[in-house]
Amino acid sequence: MIYPRAGGELSVRPEDRELIPIAEKVEAGERISREEAIALFETDDLLAVGSMADLVNRRLNGDRVYYVANQHINPTNVCILNKVCVFCSYGVRPVAEDAYTMSLEEVYAEADAARHSPTREFHIVGGLHPKLPLSYYTDMVRGLKERHPRVQVKALTAVEIAHLARIEGIATRDVIRELQEAGLDAMPGGGAEVFSPAVRSTIADRKLVADEWLQVHREAHELGIPTNCTLLYGHVESPADRVDHMLMLRDLQDETGGFSTFIPLAWHPDNTALGREMGAEGRRTGGIDDLKALAVGRIFLDNVPHIKTHWIMVTTKVSQIALSFGVDDLEGTVVLEKITHTAGADTPIGLDLDEIVRLIRDAGKIPVERDSLYNVVREPALS
Ligand code: SF4
């Protein structure tokens, strides 16, 4: 194990007696089991869970909190799975009134906002368009790198990679390799949702299954492309489903070490078929659940270096508190977020760097600006 496993102690002792042996394990730097992680989700002793996550995080990252000046680009909302992913409000049919597909010139024009800004990363994800070939994306990555050589490109989920492989009739590994040759630096962690077959058949039937999603990430890691991993929570899944999902991520990380960050994604029900079907049951996650997802992720995924709060989904206020619940990454400036906002997010579509730095400082932490690969761009001692 490459990360520090011991040192420091818990700031809060568990009141829930069931958590005492788990807390002892965390203090001793031992890995916790599936059943123990489920107990962490099921307890009401939130502060004890947060304290354990905080200890694990402080051993790994001290008081440093990372952020990145990034810009999201969503090239198309046309998606062949628009009827399949009932939790999603972004993907639409090609003939839908609000369907859009950006030309490469439009992508470059949107990216040009980065020319006079401190942007370090383009984060590119979108729908599964039935006609766009792999060359659309390789040309996009190449064109962006030519125009913005100092900006890194993190692009395409495992689901998009598998879709392009099907369209082109080639292996997923070859899709990643071609994107890498065009300049791809990293891959995002979307599309994982929840790996449980039962949950998947309810919220995303026929979407890439767990083994396929994991295989695409395994291939990216083998090619030297770091990736993120995610969990979509707050819909029909159980605590056991969440933990089984994280167990598969932990196992792959033991094998490859290629995940940079774990990002729990809070489901937003507005404008989704699942939200309509669930009625009053389909409400947004609360702050307690958001903090638990982050904290349990930090404790359980002891081999993933970073845990990121997606402030777009859980608000900047919860994200700021999360910095004391095991989180060491506050996402980025984002700029022009579209996907979660179609599902009713009422957070801003972007934050400026000063605001992010202030949120981190006000939480008593040290802001560290990073690039896509977690190289330090700027921190107080270096600025
Ligand atoms: Fe398409 Fe992704 Fe939405 Fe599914 S989640 S409908 S793949 S955009």
mmCIF file of C-alpha atoms and ligand atoms in Angstrom:
data_model
loop_
_atom_site.group_PDB
_atom_site.id
_atom_site.type_symbol
_atom_site.label_atom_id
_atom_site.label_comp_id
_atom_site.label_asym_id
_atom_site.label_seq_id
_atom_site.Cartn_x
_atom_site.Cartn_y
_atom_site.Cartn_z
ATOM 1 C CA MET A 1 0.000 0.000 0.000
ATOM 2 C CA ILE A 2 1.576 3.300 -1.086
ATOM 3 C CA TYR A 3 -0.417 5.651 1.112
ATOM 4 C CA PRO A 4 0.179 6.413 4.766
ATOM 5 C CA ARG A 5 -1.920 4.010 6.811
ATOM 6 C CA ALA A 6 -1.554 5.317 10.346
ATOM 7 C CA GLY A 7 -0.889 8.429 12.402
ATOM 8 C CA GLY A 8 -3.232 10.925 14.037
ATOM 9 C CA GLU A 9 -6.391 10.121 15.903
ATOM 10 C CA LEU A 10 -10.116 10.611 15.605
ATOM 11 C CA SER A 11 -11.486 13.985 16.667
ATOM 12 C CA VAL A 12 -14.901 12.453 17.446
ATOM 13 C CA ARG A 13 -15.451 9.103 19.182
ATOM 14 C CA PRO A 14 -18.442 7.039 17.977
ATOM 15 C CA GLU A 15 -21.616 7.182 20.018
ATOM 16 C CA ASP A 16 -23.008 4.279 17.982
ATOM 17 C CA ARG A 17 -21.337 1.245 19.616
ATOM 18 C CA GLU A 18 -21.464 -0.687 16.358
ATOM 19 C CA LEU A 19 -18.969 1.768 14.916
ATOM 20 C CA ILE A 20 -16.326 1.314 17.629
ATOM 21 C CA PRO A 21 -14.494 -1.640 15.982
ATOM 22 C CA ILE A 22 -14.648 0.154 12.625
ATOM 23 C CA ALA A 23 -13.163 3.294 14.161
ATOM 24 C CA GLU A 24 -10.399 1.184 15.716
ATOM 25 C CA LYS A 25 -9.605 -0.265 12.306
ATOM 26 C CA VAL A 26 -9.516 3.177 10.696
ATOM 27 C CA GLU A 27 -7.217 4.497 13.427
ATOM 28 C CA ALA A 28 -4.932 1.493 12.943
ATOM 29 C CA GLY A 29 -4.876 2.115 9.182
ATOM 30 C CA GLU A 30 -6.630 -1.147 8.331
ATOM 31 C CA ARG A 31 -8.941 -1.665 5.370
ATOM 32 C CA ILE A 32 -12.649 -1.914 6.259
ATOM 33 C CA SER A 33 -14.961 -4.654 4.978
ATOM 34 C CA ARG A 34 -18.119 -4.528 2.874
ATOM 35 C CA GLU A 35 -20.321 -5.091 5.934
ATOM 36 C CA GLU A 36 -18.538 -2.343 7.878
ATOM 37 C CA ALA A 37 -19.048 0.134 5.041
ATOM 38 C CA ILE A 38 -22.753 -0.736 4.957
ATOM 39 C CA ALA A 39 -22.894 -0.058 8.708
ATOM 40 C CA LEU A 40 -21.346 3.377 8.080
ATOM 41 C CA PHE A 41 -24.123 4.181 5.603
ATOM 42 C CA GLU A 42 -26.812 2.926 7.978
ATOM 43 C CA THR A 43 -25.721 4.682 11.174
ATOM 44 C CA ASP A 44 -27.120 8.013 12.374
ATOM 45 C CA ASP A 45 -23.738 8.848 13.915
ATOM 46 C CA LEU A 46 -22.716 11.166 11.082
ATOM 47 C CA LEU A 47 -20.011 13.012 13.006
ATOM 48 C CA ALA A 48 -18.201 9.765 13.831
ATOM 49 C CA VAL A 49 -18.261 8.745 10.149
ATOM 50 C CA GLY A 50 -17.021 12.206 9.182
ATOM 51 C CA SER A 51 -14.246 12.047 11.753
ATOM 52 C CA MET A 52 -13.014 8.701 10.383
ATOM 53 C CA ALA A 53 -13.054 10.060 6.825
ATOM 54 C CA ASP A 54 -11.276 13.211 7.947
ATOM 55 C CA LEU A 55 -8.519 11.150 9.573
ATOM 56 C CA VAL A 56 -8.007 9.057 6.422
ATOM 57 C CA ASN A 57 -7.938 12.211 4.297
ATOM 58 C CA ARG A 58 -5.526 14.092 6.570
ATOM 59 C CA ARG A 59 -3.097 11.174 6.403
ATOM 60 C CA LEU A 60 -3.190 11.346 2.599
ATOM 61 C CA ASN A 61 -3.519 15.046 1.883
ATOM 62 C CA GLY A 62 -2.978 16.997 5.104
ATOM 63 C CA ASP A 63 -4.960 20.232 4.942
ATOM 64 C CA ARG A 64 -4.529 20.633 1.188
ATOM 65 C CA VAL A 65 -7.639 20.974 -0.939
ATOM 66 C CA TYR A 66 -7.270 20.757 -4.710
ATOM 67 C CA TYR A 67 -9.190 22.636 -7.366
ATOM 68 C CA VAL A 68 -8.777 23.090 -11.095
ATOM 69 C CA ALA A 69 -9.541 25.903 -13.489
ATOM 70 C CA ASN A 70 -11.602 23.895 -15.935
ATOM 71 C CA GLN A 71 -14.216 24.332 -18.603
ATOM 72 C CA HIS A 72 -16.938 21.834 -19.446
ATOM 73 C CA ILE A 73 -17.758 21.272 -23.097
ATOM 74 C CA ASN A 74 -20.816 19.140 -23.956
ATOM 75 C CA PRO A 75 -20.675 18.735 -27.750
ATOM 76 C CA THR A 76 -24.071 17.064 -28.245
ATOM 77 C CA ASN A 77 -27.167 16.164 -26.260
ATOM 78 C CA VAL A 78 -28.353 13.689 -28.912
ATOM 79 C CA CYS A 79 -28.245 10.261 -27.324
ATOM 80 C CA ILE A 80 -29.393 6.843 -28.487
ATOM 81 C CA LEU A 81 -29.958 5.871 -24.840
ATOM 82 C CA ASN A 82 -32.360 8.737 -24.122
ATOM 83 C CA LYS A 83 -35.193 6.281 -23.407
ATOM 84 C CA VAL A 84 -32.896 3.882 -21.543
ATOM 85 C CA CYS A 85 -31.328 6.132 -18.896
ATOM 86 C CA VAL A 86 -34.513 7.093 -17.079
ATOM 87 C CA PHE A 87 -32.526 9.057 -14.481
ATOM 88 C CA CYS A 88 -31.131 11.446 -17.127
ATOM 89 C CA SER A 89 -32.739 14.605 -18.477
ATOM 90 C CA TYR A 90 -29.889 15.566 -20.782
ATOM 91 C CA GLY A 91 -29.954 13.036 -23.630
ATOM 92 C CA VAL A 92 -32.644 13.611 -26.295
ATOM 93 C CA ARG A 93 -33.764 12.091 -29.595
ATOM 94 C CA PRO A 94 -32.113 13.446 -32.763
ATOM 95 C CA VAL A 95 -35.408 15.033 -33.840
ATOM 96 C CA ALA A 96 -36.160 16.621 -30.477
ATOM 97 C CA GLU A 97 -36.793 20.358 -30.549
ATOM 98 C CA ASP A 98 -33.932 21.057 -28.176
ATOM 99 C CA ALA A 99 -31.456 18.627 -29.806
ATOM 100 C CA TYR A 100 -28.100 20.182 -30.611
ATOM 101 C CA THR A 101 -24.768 19.016 -32.001
ATOM 102 C CA MET A 102 -21.878 21.426 -32.077
ATOM 103 C CA SER A 103 -19.672 21.697 -35.125
ATOM 104 C CA LEU A 104 -15.957 21.590 -34.394
ATOM 105 C CA GLU A 105 -15.820 25.324 -35.094
ATOM 106 C CA GLU A 106 -18.487 25.867 -32.432
ATOM 107 C CA VAL A 107 -16.509 23.734 -29.976
ATOM 108 C CA TYR A 108 -13.379 25.765 -30.684
ATOM 109 C CA ALA A 109 -15.319 29.027 -30.309
ATOM 110 C CA GLU A 110 -16.645 27.911 -26.916
ATOM 111 C CA ALA A 111 -13.160 26.787 -25.893
ATOM 112 C CA ASP A 112 -11.725 30.127 -26.940
ATOM 113 C CA ALA A 113 -13.185 31.512 -23.757
ATOM 114 C CA ALA A 114 -10.119 29.816 -22.272
ATOM 115 C CA ARG A 115 -7.709 31.907 -24.288
ATOM 116 C CA HIS A 116 -7.600 34.759 -21.794
ATOM 117 C CA SER A 117 -8.542 32.764 -18.709
ATOM 118 C CA PRO A 118 -6.493 30.526 -16.444
ATOM 119 C CA THR A 119 -8.205 27.344 -17.760
ATOM 120 C CA ARG A 120 -6.065 24.220 -17.393
ATOM 121 C CA GLU A 121 -8.545 21.548 -18.405
ATOM 122 C CA PHE A 122 -11.302 20.912 -20.928
ATOM 123 C CA HIS A 123 -13.786 18.378 -19.560
ATOM 124 C CA ILE A 124 -15.678 16.943 -22.535
ATOM 125 C CA VAL A 125 -18.674 14.603 -22.248
ATOM 126 C CA GLY A 126 -21.978 14.338 -24.071
ATOM 127 C CA GLY A 127 -24.621 12.061 -25.521
ATOM 128 C CA LEU A 128 -24.161 8.947 -27.670
ATOM 129 C CA HIS A 129 -24.829 10.418 -31.091
ATOM 130 C CA PRO A 130 -25.775 7.733 -33.660
ATOM 131 C CA LYS A 131 -23.757 9.303 -36.479
ATOM 132 C CA LEU A 132 -20.736 11.154 -35.086
ATOM 133 C CA PRO A 133 -17.628 9.121 -35.933
ATOM 134 C CA LEU A 134 -14.479 8.709 -33.864
ATOM 135 C CA SER A 135 -12.731 11.226 -36.140
ATOM 136 C CA TYR A 136 -15.095 13.968 -34.871
ATOM 137 C CA TYR A 137 -13.619 13.461 -31.410
ATOM 138 C CA THR A 138 -9.999 12.890 -32.423
ATOM 139 C CA ASP A 139 -10.172 16.033 -34.595
ATOM 140 C CA MET A 140 -11.733 17.882 -31.674
ATOM 141 C CA VAL A 141 -8.994 16.847 -29.243
ATOM 142 C CA ARG A 142 -6.252 17.595 -31.779
ATOM 143 C CA GLY A 143 -7.769 20.973 -32.646
ATOM 144 C CA LEU A 144 -8.166 21.959 -29.007
ATOM 145 C CA LYS A 145 -4.563 20.995 -28.235
ATOM 146 C CA GLU A 146 -3.281 23.006 -31.205
ATOM 147 C CA ARG A 147 -5.239 26.072 -30.143
ATOM 148 C CA HIS A 148 -4.636 25.681 -26.389
ATOM 149 C CA PRO A 149 -1.384 23.735 -25.965
ATOM 150 C CA ARG A 150 -1.185 24.280 -22.206
ATOM 151 C CA VAL A 151 -4.742 23.057 -21.538
ATOM 152 C CA GLN A 152 -5.210 19.351 -20.787
ATOM 153 C CA VAL A 153 -8.101 17.380 -22.250
ATOM 154 C CA LYS A 154 -10.142 15.024 -20.083
ATOM 155 C CA ALA A 155 -12.746 13.518 -22.355
ATOM 156 C CA LEU A 156 -15.329 10.806 -22.976
ATOM 157 C CA THR A 157 -16.792 8.390 -20.482
ATOM 158 C CA ALA A 158 -16.385 4.623 -20.796
ATOM 159 C CA VAL A 159 -19.908 4.541 -22.234
ATOM 160 C CA GLU A 160 -18.959 6.974 -24.999
ATOM 161 C CA ILE A 161 -15.755 5.022 -25.720
ATOM 162 C CA ALA A 162 -17.730 1.760 -26.060
ATOM 163 C CA HIS A 163 -20.300 3.507 -28.302
ATOM 164 C CA LEU A 164 -17.559 4.779 -30.626
ATOM 165 C CA ALA A 165 -15.996 1.302 -30.715
ATOM 166 C CA ARG A 166 -19.351 -0.105 -31.860
ATOM 167 C CA ILE A 167 -19.811 2.596 -34.511
ATOM 168 C CA GLU A 168 -16.307 2.063 -35.886
ATOM 169 C CA GLY A 169 -16.266 -1.724 -35.475
ATOM 170 C CA ILE A 170 -12.995 -1.602 -33.555
ATOM 171 C CA ALA A 171 -11.899 -2.505 -30.025
ATOM 172 C CA THR A 172 -12.389 -0.048 -27.160
ATOM 173 C CA ARG A 173 -8.640 -0.157 -26.545
ATOM 174 C CA ASP A 174 -8.081 1.136 -30.091
ATOM 175 C CA VAL A 175 -10.551 3.987 -29.550
ATOM 176 C CA ILE A 176 -8.645 5.062 -26.445
ATOM 177 C CA ARG A 177 -5.323 4.699 -28.256
ATOM 178 C CA GLU A 178 -6.481 6.918 -31.140
ATOM 179 C CA LEU A 179 -7.751 9.547 -28.721
ATOM 180 C CA GLN A 180 -4.473 9.349 -26.830
ATOM 181 C CA GLU A 181 -2.541 9.903 -30.056
ATOM 182 C CA ALA A 182 -4.724 12.963 -30.672
ATOM 183 C CA GLY A 183 -3.747 14.347 -27.258
ATOM 184 C CA LEU A 184 -6.193 12.927 -24.682
ATOM 185 C CA ASP A 185 -4.693 13.353 -21.203
ATOM 186 C CA ALA A 186 -7.292 11.775 -18.905
ATOM 187 C CA MET A 187 -10.792 10.307 -18.847
ATOM 188 C CA PRO A 188 -13.761 11.222 -16.630
ATOM 189 C CA GLY A 189 -15.570 8.638 -14.498
ATOM 190 C CA GLY A 190 -19.162 9.037 -15.668
ATOM 191 C CA GLY A 191 -21.473 6.275 -16.844
ATOM 192 C CA ALA A 192 -20.745 3.976 -13.925
ATOM 193 C CA GLU A 193 -24.072 4.863 -12.220
ATOM 194 C CA VAL A 194 -24.576 1.869 -9.885
ATOM 195 C CA PHE A 195 -23.127 -1.487 -10.977
ATOM 196 C CA SER A 196 -25.844 -3.642 -9.364
ATOM 197 C CA PRO A 197 -27.604 -5.494 -12.249
ATOM 198 C CA ALA A 198 -30.988 -5.032 -10.543
ATOM 199 C CA VAL A 199 -30.540 -1.276 -10.158
ATOM 200 C CA ARG A 200 -29.089 -0.951 -13.642
ATOM 201 C CA SER A 201 -32.056 -2.727 -15.182
ATOM 202 C CA THR A 202 -34.306 -0.212 -13.408
ATOM 203 C CA ILE A 203 -32.474 3.034 -14.194
ATOM 204 C CA ALA A 204 -30.292 2.281 -17.230
ATOM 205 C CA ASP A 205 -31.267 -1.028 -18.803
ATOM 206 C CA ARG A 206 -29.013 -2.073 -21.731
ATOM 207 C CA LYS A 207 -26.357 0.497 -20.812
ATOM 208 C CA LEU A 208 -22.757 -0.712 -20.544
ATOM 209 C CA VAL A 209 -22.672 -3.263 -17.698
ATOM 210 C CA ALA A 210 -20.217 -3.234 -14.801
ATOM 211 C CA ASP A 211 -17.595 -5.522 -16.321
ATOM 212 C CA GLU A 212 -17.609 -3.566 -19.583
ATOM 213 C CA TRP A 213 -17.279 -0.213 -17.786
ATOM 214 C CA LEU A 214 -14.434 -1.562 -15.662
ATOM 215 C CA GLN A 215 -12.709 -3.088 -18.702
ATOM 216 C CA VAL A 216 -12.629 0.268 -20.534
ATOM 217 C CA HIS A 217 -11.034 1.871 -17.472
ATOM 218 C CA ARG A 218 -8.604 -1.036 -17.112
ATOM 219 C CA GLU A 219 -7.535 -0.494 -20.731
ATOM 220 C CA ALA A 220 -7.138 3.256 -20.214
ATOM 221 C CA HIS A 221 -4.972 2.625 -17.149
ATOM 222 C CA GLU A 222 -2.854 0.114 -19.063
ATOM 223 C CA LEU A 223 -2.314 2.743 -21.777
ATOM 224 C CA GLY A 224 -1.224 5.273 -19.151
ATOM 225 C CA ILE A 225 -4.438 7.328 -19.163
ATOM 226 C CA PRO A 226 -5.590 8.121 -15.613
ATOM 227 C CA THR A 227 -9.340 8.120 -15.054
ATOM 228 C CA ASN A 228 -11.876 9.050 -12.406
ATOM 229 C CA CYS A 229 -14.570 6.830 -10.932
ATOM 230 C CA THR A 230 -18.081 7.720 -9.825
ATOM 231 C CA LEU A 231 -21.206 6.448 -8.082
ATOM 232 C CA LEU A 232 -24.651 7.861 -8.879
ATOM 233 C CA TYR A 233 -26.590 7.752 -5.615
ATOM 234 C CA GLY A 234 -29.901 8.914 -4.231
ATOM 235 C CA HIS A 235 -32.421 7.076 -6.465
ATOM 236 C CA VAL A 236 -33.454 3.409 -6.036
ATOM 237 C CA GLU A 237 -30.193 1.909 -4.777
ATOM 238 C CA SER A 238 -29.611 0.473 -1.284
ATOM 239 C CA PRO A 239 -26.566 0.984 0.981
ATOM 240 C CA ALA A 240 -25.422 -2.534 -0.018
ATOM 241 C CA ASP A 241 -25.646 -1.578 -3.721
ATOM 242 C CA ARG A 242 -23.464 1.459 -3.059
ATOM 243 C CA VAL A 243 -20.850 -0.559 -1.225
ATOM 244 C CA ASP A 244 -20.799 -3.407 -3.756
ATOM 245 C CA HIS A 245 -20.225 -0.781 -6.435
ATOM 246 C CA MET A 246 -17.321 0.739 -4.514
ATOM 247 C CA LEU A 247 -15.901 -2.733 -3.859
ATOM 248 C CA MET A 248 -15.587 -3.311 -7.620
ATOM 249 C CA LEU A 249 -13.848 0.051 -7.974
ATOM 250 C CA ARG A 250 -11.496 -0.776 -5.075
ATOM 251 C CA ASP A 251 -10.631 -4.152 -6.624
ATOM 252 C CA LEU A 252 -9.768 -2.581 -9.990
ATOM 253 C CA GLN A 253 -7.706 0.091 -8.253
ATOM 254 C CA ASP A 254 -5.748 -2.634 -6.421
ATOM 255 C CA GLU A 255 -5.007 -4.110 -9.841
ATOM 256 C CA THR A 256 -4.123 -0.967 -11.867
ATOM 257 C CA GLY A 257 -3.759 2.053 -9.550
ATOM 258 C CA GLY A 258 -5.162 4.183 -12.390
ATOM 259 C CA PHE A 259 -8.054 5.966 -10.656
ATOM 260 C CA SER A 260 -7.173 9.502 -9.554
ATOM 261 C CA THR A 261 -10.407 10.483 -7.881
ATOM 262 C CA PHE A 262 -13.688 9.084 -6.627
ATOM 263 C CA ILE A 263 -16.692 11.368 -7.169
ATOM 264 C CA PRO A 264 -20.084 10.465 -5.665
ATOM 265 C CA LEU A 265 -22.737 12.065 -7.897
ATOM 266 C CA ALA A 266 -26.043 13.053 -6.306
ATOM 267 C CA TRP A 267 -28.980 12.221 -8.565
ATOM 268 C CA HIS A 268 -31.198 15.154 -9.612
ATOM 269 C CA PRO A 269 -34.785 14.031 -10.378
ATOM 270 C CA ASP A 270 -36.209 17.110 -12.128
ATOM 271 C CA ASN A 271 -37.263 16.583 -15.758
ATOM 272 C CA THR A 272 -36.385 12.862 -15.648
ATOM 273 C CA ALA A 273 -38.658 9.881 -16.368
ATOM 274 C CA LEU A 274 -37.491 8.227 -13.139
ATOM 275 C CA GLY A 275 -38.299 11.368 -11.156
ATOM 276 C CA ARG A 276 -41.830 11.416 -12.599
ATOM 277 C CA GLU A 277 -42.290 7.706 -11.898
ATOM 278 C CA MET A 278 -41.047 7.971 -8.305
ATOM 279 C CA GLY A 279 -43.240 10.963 -7.521
ATOM 280 C CA ALA A 280 -42.694 12.160 -3.958
ATOM 281 C CA GLU A 281 -40.143 9.366 -3.415
ATOM 282 C CA GLY A 282 -37.923 10.823 -6.096
ATOM 283 C CA ARG A 283 -36.617 13.861 -4.293
ATOM 284 C CA ARG A 284 -33.156 15.322 -4.257
ATOM 285 C CA THR A 285 -30.606 13.985 -1.811
ATOM 286 C CA GLY A 286 -30.196 15.809 1.488
ATOM 287 C CA GLY A 287 -26.994 17.116 3.019
ATOM 288 C CA ILE A 288 -26.666 14.146 5.393
ATOM 289 C CA ASP A 289 -26.733 11.639 2.539
ATOM 290 C CA ASP A 290 -24.340 13.764 0.475
ATOM 291 C CA LEU A 291 -21.824 13.957 3.322
ATOM 292 C CA LYS A 292 -22.130 10.229 4.040
ATOM 293 C CA ALA A 293 -21.536 9.264 0.395
ATOM 294 C CA LEU A 294 -18.350 11.327 0.381
ATOM 295 C CA ALA A 295 -17.137 10.211 3.817
ATOM 296 C CA VAL A 296 -17.803 6.491 3.335
ATOM 297 C CA GLY A 297 -16.156 6.744 -0.083
ATOM 298 C CA ARG A 298 -13.047 8.206 1.581
ATOM 299 C CA ILE A 299 -12.900 5.503 4.238
ATOM 300 C CA PHE A 300 -13.689 2.534 1.991
ATOM 301 C CA LEU A 301 -11.642 3.475 -1.097
ATOM 302 C CA ASP A 302 -8.375 3.574 0.804
ATOM 303 C CA ASN A 303 -6.385 3.112 -2.420
ATOM 304 C CA VAL A 304 -7.848 6.081 -4.352
ATOM 305 C CA PRO A 305 -5.797 9.225 -3.714
ATOM 306 C CA HIS A 306 -8.544 11.866 -3.947
ATOM 307 C CA ILE A 307 -12.244 12.329 -3.174
ATOM 308 C CA LYS A 308 -14.035 15.084 -5.038
ATOM 309 C CA THR A 309 -17.216 16.918 -4.149
ATOM 310 C CA HIS A 310 -19.216 17.926 -7.198
ATOM 311 C CA TRP A 311 -20.474 21.298 -5.952
ATOM 312 C CA ILE A 312 -22.795 21.596 -8.951
ATOM 313 C CA MET A 313 -24.874 18.735 -7.562
ATOM 314 C CA VAL A 314 -24.587 19.173 -3.798
ATOM 315 C CA THR A 315 -24.179 22.976 -3.567
ATOM 316 C CA THR A 316 -21.119 24.944 -2.565
ATOM 317 C CA LYS A 317 -22.306 25.009 1.061
ATOM 318 C CA VAL A 318 -22.399 21.223 1.459
ATOM 319 C CA SER A 319 -19.130 20.995 -0.493
ATOM 320 C CA GLN A 320 -17.451 23.365 1.916
ATOM 321 C CA ILE A 321 -18.555 21.296 4.922
ATOM 322 C CA ALA A 322 -17.439 18.151 3.071
ATOM 323 C CA LEU A 323 -13.857 19.398 3.338
ATOM 324 C CA SER A 324 -14.042 18.234 6.984
ATOM 325 C CA PHE A 325 -15.688 14.932 5.943
ATOM 326 C CA GLY A 326 -12.841 13.377 3.969
ATOM 327 C CA VAL A 327 -12.922 15.471 0.805
ATOM 328 C CA ASP A 328 -9.759 17.006 -0.644
ATOM 329 C CA ASP A 329 -10.964 18.178 -4.057
ATOM 330 C CA LEU A 330 -13.465 20.941 -4.752
ATOM 331 C CA GLU A 331 -13.855 20.299 -8.503
ATOM 332 C CA GLY A 332 -13.231 23.455 -10.500
ATOM 333 C CA THR A 333 -14.534 26.554 -12.129
ATOM 334 C CA VAL A 334 -16.566 24.376 -14.570
ATOM 335 C CA VAL A 335 -17.881 27.243 -16.790
ATOM 336 C CA LEU A 336 -21.101 26.547 -18.693
ATOM 337 C CA GLU A 337 -22.266 23.322 -17.003
ATOM 338 C CA LYS A 338 -25.280 21.947 -18.912
ATOM 339 C CA ILE A 339 -25.945 18.351 -17.897
ATOM 340 C CA THR A 340 -26.965 18.643 -14.238
ATOM 341 C CA HIS A 341 -28.731 21.930 -14.882
ATOM 342 C CA THR A 342 -31.171 20.253 -17.273
ATOM 343 C CA ALA A 343 -32.118 18.083 -14.264
ATOM 344 C CA GLY A 344 -32.955 21.112 -12.170
ATOM 345 C CA ALA A 345 -29.681 22.005 -10.439
ATOM 346 C CA ASP A 346 -30.008 25.506 -9.012
ATOM 347 C CA THR A 347 -26.293 25.969 -8.419
ATOM 348 C CA PRO A 348 -24.352 28.429 -10.609
ATOM 349 C CA ILE A 349 -23.118 27.200 -14.044
ATOM 350 C CA GLY A 350 -19.606 28.178 -13.011
ATOM 351 C CA LEU A 351 -17.550 29.690 -10.195
ATOM 352 C CA ASP A 352 -14.578 31.979 -10.468
ATOM 353 C CA LEU A 353 -11.237 30.980 -9.008
ATOM 354 C CA ASP A 354 -11.340 33.595 -6.245
ATOM 355 C CA GLU A 355 -14.644 32.173 -5.022
ATOM 356 C CA ILE A 356 -13.243 28.634 -4.910
ATOM 357 C CA VAL A 357 -10.137 29.786 -3.047
ATOM 358 C CA ARG A 358 -12.300 31.680 -0.561
ATOM 359 C CA LEU A 359 -14.536 28.635 0.059
ATOM 360 C CA ILE A 360 -11.457 26.525 0.812
ATOM 361 C CA ARG A 361 -9.726 29.125 3.003
ATOM 362 C CA ASP A 362 -12.929 29.768 4.978
ATOM 363 C CA ALA A 363 -13.012 26.032 5.768
ATOM 364 C CA GLY A 364 -9.558 26.355 7.354
ATOM 365 C CA LYS A 365 -7.846 24.498 4.508
ATOM 366 C CA ILE A 366 -5.010 25.247 2.096
ATOM 367 C CA PRO A 367 -6.104 25.805 -1.522
ATOM 368 C CA VAL A 368 -3.892 24.096 -4.108
ATOM 369 C CA GLU A 369 -4.522 24.670 -7.787
ATOM 370 C CA ARG A 370 -3.895 21.526 -9.845
ATOM 371 C CA ASP A 371 -4.066 20.371 -13.432
ATOM 372 C CA SER A 372 -5.956 17.292 -14.727
ATOM 373 C CA LEU A 373 -3.170 14.993 -13.579
ATOM 374 C CA TYR A 374 -2.924 16.478 -10.068
ATOM 375 C CA ASN A 375 0.326 18.269 -10.826
ATOM 376 C CA VAL A 376 0.438 21.347 -8.601
ATOM 377 C CA VAL A 377 -0.008 24.523 -10.618
ATOM 378 C CA ARG A 378 -0.077 26.967 -7.736
ATOM 379 C CA GLU A 379 -0.172 26.844 -3.967
ATOM 380 C CA PRO A 380 0.467 29.518 -1.383
ATOM 381 C CA ALA A 381 4.097 28.603 -0.804
ATOM 382 C CA LEU A 382 4.784 28.591 -4.560
ATOM 383 C CA SER A 383 2.746 31.599 -5.696
HETATM 384 FE FE1 SF4 B 1 -27.257 9.448 -22.854
HETATM 385 FE FE2 SF4 B 1 -25.546 9.625 -20.836
HETATM 386 FE FE3 SF4 B 1 -28.021 10.642 -20.550
HETATM 387 FE FE4 SF4 B 1 -27.675 7.976 -20.695
HETATM 388 S S1 SF4 B 1 -26.885 9.350 -19.046
HETATM 389 S S2 SF4 B 1 -29.212 9.211 -21.813
HETATM 390 S S3 SF4 B 1 -25.923 7.797 -22.085
HETATM 391 S S4 SF4 B 1 -26.460 11.373 -21.983
#
